[in-house]
CSV table of C-alpha atoms in Angstrom, one decimal:
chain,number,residue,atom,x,y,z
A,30,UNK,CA,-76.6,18.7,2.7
A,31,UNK,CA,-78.9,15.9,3.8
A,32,UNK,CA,-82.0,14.6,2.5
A,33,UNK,CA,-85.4,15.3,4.5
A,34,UNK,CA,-87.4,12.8,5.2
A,35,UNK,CA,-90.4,15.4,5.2
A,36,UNK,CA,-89.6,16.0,1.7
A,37,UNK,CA,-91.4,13.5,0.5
A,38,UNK,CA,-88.9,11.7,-1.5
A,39,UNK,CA,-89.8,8.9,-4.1
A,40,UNK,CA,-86.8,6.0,-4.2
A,41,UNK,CA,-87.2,3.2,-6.9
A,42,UNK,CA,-84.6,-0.2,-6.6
A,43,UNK,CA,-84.7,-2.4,-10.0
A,44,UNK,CA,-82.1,-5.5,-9.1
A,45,UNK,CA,-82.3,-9.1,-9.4
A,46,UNK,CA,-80.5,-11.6,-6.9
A,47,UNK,CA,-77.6,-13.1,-9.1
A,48,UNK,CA,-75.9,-15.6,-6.4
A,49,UNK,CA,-77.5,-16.2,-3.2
A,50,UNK,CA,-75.4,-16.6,-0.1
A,51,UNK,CA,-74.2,-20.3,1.6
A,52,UNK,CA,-73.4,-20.8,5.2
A,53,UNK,CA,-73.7,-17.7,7.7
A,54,UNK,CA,-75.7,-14.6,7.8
A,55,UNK,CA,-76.0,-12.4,4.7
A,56,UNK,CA,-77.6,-9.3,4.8
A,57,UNK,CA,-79.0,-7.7,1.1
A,58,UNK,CA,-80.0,-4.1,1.3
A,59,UNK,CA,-81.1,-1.4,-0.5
A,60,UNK,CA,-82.3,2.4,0.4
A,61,UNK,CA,-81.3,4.9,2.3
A,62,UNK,CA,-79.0,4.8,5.5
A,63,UNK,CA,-77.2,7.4,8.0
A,64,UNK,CA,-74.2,5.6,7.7
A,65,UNK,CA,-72.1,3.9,5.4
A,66,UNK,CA,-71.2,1.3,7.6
A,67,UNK,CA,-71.8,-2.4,8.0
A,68,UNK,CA,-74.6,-3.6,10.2
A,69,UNK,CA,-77.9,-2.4,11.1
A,70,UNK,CA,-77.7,0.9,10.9
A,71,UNK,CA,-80.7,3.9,10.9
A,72,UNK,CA,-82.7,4.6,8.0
A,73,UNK,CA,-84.9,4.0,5.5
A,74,UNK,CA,-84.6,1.0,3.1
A,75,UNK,CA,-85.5,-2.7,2.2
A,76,UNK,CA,-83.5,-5.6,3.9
A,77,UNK,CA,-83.6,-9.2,3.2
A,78,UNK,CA,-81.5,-11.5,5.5
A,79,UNK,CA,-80.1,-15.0,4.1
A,80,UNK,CA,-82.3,-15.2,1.1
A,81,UNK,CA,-85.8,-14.3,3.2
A,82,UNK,CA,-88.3,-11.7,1.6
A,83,UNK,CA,-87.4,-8.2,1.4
A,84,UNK,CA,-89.1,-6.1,3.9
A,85,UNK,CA,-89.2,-2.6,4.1
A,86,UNK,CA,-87.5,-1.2,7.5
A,87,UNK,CA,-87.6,2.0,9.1
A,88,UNK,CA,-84.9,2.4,11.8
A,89,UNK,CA,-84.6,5.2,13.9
A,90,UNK,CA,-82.2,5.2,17.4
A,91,UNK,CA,-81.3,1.7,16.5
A,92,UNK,CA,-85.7,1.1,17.0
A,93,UNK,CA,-87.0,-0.4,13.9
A,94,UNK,CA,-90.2,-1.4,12.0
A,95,UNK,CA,-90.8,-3.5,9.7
A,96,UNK,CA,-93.2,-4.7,7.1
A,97,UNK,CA,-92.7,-8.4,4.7
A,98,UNK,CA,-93.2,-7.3,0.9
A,99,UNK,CA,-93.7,-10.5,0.3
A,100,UNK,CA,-91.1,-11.4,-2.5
A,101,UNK,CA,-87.2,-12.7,-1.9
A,102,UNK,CA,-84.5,-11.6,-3.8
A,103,UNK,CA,-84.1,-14.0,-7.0
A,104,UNK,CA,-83.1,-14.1,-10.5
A,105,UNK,CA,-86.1,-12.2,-11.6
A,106,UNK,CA,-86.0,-8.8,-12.0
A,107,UNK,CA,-88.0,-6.2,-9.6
A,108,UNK,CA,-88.5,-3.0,-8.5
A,109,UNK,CA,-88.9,-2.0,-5.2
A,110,UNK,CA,-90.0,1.5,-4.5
A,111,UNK,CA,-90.3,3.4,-1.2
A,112,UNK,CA,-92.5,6.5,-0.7
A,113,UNK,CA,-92.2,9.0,2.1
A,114,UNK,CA,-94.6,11.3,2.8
A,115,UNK,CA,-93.9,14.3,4.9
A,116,UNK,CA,-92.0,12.6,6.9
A,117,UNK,CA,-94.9,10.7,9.3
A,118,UNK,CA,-95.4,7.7,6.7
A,119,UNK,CA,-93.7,5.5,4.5
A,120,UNK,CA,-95.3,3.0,1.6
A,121,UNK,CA,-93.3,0.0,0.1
A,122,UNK,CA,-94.0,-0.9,-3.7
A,123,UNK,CA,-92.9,-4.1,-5.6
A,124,UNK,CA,-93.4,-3.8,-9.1
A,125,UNK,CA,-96.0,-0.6,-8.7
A,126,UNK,CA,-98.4,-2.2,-6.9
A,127,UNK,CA,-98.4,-0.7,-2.9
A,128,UNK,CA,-97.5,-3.5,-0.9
A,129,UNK,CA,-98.4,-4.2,2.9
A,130,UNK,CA,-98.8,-1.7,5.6
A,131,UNK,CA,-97.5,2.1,5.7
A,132,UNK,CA,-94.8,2.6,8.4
A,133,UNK,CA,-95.8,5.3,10.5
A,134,UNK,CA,-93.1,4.9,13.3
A,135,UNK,CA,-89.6,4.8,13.9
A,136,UNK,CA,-88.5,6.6,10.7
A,137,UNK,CA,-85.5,8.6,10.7
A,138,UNK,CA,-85.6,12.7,10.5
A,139,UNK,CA,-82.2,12.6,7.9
A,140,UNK,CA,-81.0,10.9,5.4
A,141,UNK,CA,-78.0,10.9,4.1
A,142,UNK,CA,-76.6,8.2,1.7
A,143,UNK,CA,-78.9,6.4,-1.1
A,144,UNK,CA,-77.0,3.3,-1.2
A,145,UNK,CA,-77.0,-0.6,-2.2
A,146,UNK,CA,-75.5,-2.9,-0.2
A,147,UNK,CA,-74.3,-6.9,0.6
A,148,UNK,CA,-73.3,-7.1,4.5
A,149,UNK,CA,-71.5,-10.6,5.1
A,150,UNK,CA,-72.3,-10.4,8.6
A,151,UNK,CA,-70.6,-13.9,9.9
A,152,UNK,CA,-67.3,-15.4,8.9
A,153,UNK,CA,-69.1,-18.8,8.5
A,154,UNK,CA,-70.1,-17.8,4.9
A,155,UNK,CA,-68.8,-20.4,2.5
A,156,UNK,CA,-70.5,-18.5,-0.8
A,157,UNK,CA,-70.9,-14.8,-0.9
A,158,UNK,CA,-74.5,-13.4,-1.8
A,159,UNK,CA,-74.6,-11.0,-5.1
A,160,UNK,CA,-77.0,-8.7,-6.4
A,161,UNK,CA,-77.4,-7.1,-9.2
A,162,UNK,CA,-78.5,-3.5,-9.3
A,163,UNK,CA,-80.3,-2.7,-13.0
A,164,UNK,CA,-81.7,0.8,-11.9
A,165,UNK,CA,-82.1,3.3,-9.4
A,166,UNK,CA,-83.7,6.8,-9.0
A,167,UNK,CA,-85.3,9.0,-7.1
A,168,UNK,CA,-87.7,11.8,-7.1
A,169,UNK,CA,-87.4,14.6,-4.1
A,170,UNK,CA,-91.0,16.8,-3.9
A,171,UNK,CA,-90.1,19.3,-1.1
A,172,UNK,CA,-93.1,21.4,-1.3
């Protein structure tokens, strides 16, 4: 069964960027997608593109929205934490603290797989990006 967006689910990310990416276009992500495939795909998540701040995305009918959370994947440790509620509004959080604008369009109706990812999105890439993943969770309310 798929997750609701209008459940008001809580996700949390803790990672740290262990190796960033030479040459090409490297795409970290972390969240919640329709599909487990590579490239932009629907859903709900944080993205950062060749080392750039995450921002948190919203992508509905391949029409997305996006707000900077004004930090870039690096060595140090954070936690990134999107809230939904009831489906019409999405918060991002870096380290607790509610960062930047809600996202009140383009968010997807289901979701389906919580998921962290590294999309090597150009054959030009001389060093492969990493990231670590130090904790995940997630909190569902569907009252």
């Amino acid at each position: 069964q798929r997750m609701r967006a209008a459940g008001n689910p809580y996700f949390k990310f803790i990672s740290a960027q262990d190796q960033a990416s030479v040459g090409g276009t490297v795409e970290f992500g972390q969240g919640i997608r329709l599909s487990t495939s590579t490239g932009q795909q629907d859903g709900i998540y944080f993205r950062s593109v060749n080392g750039g701040n995450w921002f948190l995305v919203c992508r509905a009918s391949s029409t997305e929205t996006a707000v900077d959370m004004g930090v870039a994947p690096s060595a140090t440790v954070v936690s990134l934490e999107l809230r939904i509620s009831s489906g019409n509004s999405v918060q991002g959080y870096v380290n607790g603290t509610s960062t930047g604008a809600a996202i009140t369009t383009n968010i997807p109706t289901a979701l389906a797989y919580p998921m962290v990812w590294v999309d090597n999105r150009a054959a030009t890439i001389t060093t492969a990006g990493k990231l670590w993943l130090l904790g995940w969770g997630w909190l569902i309310n569907e009252r």
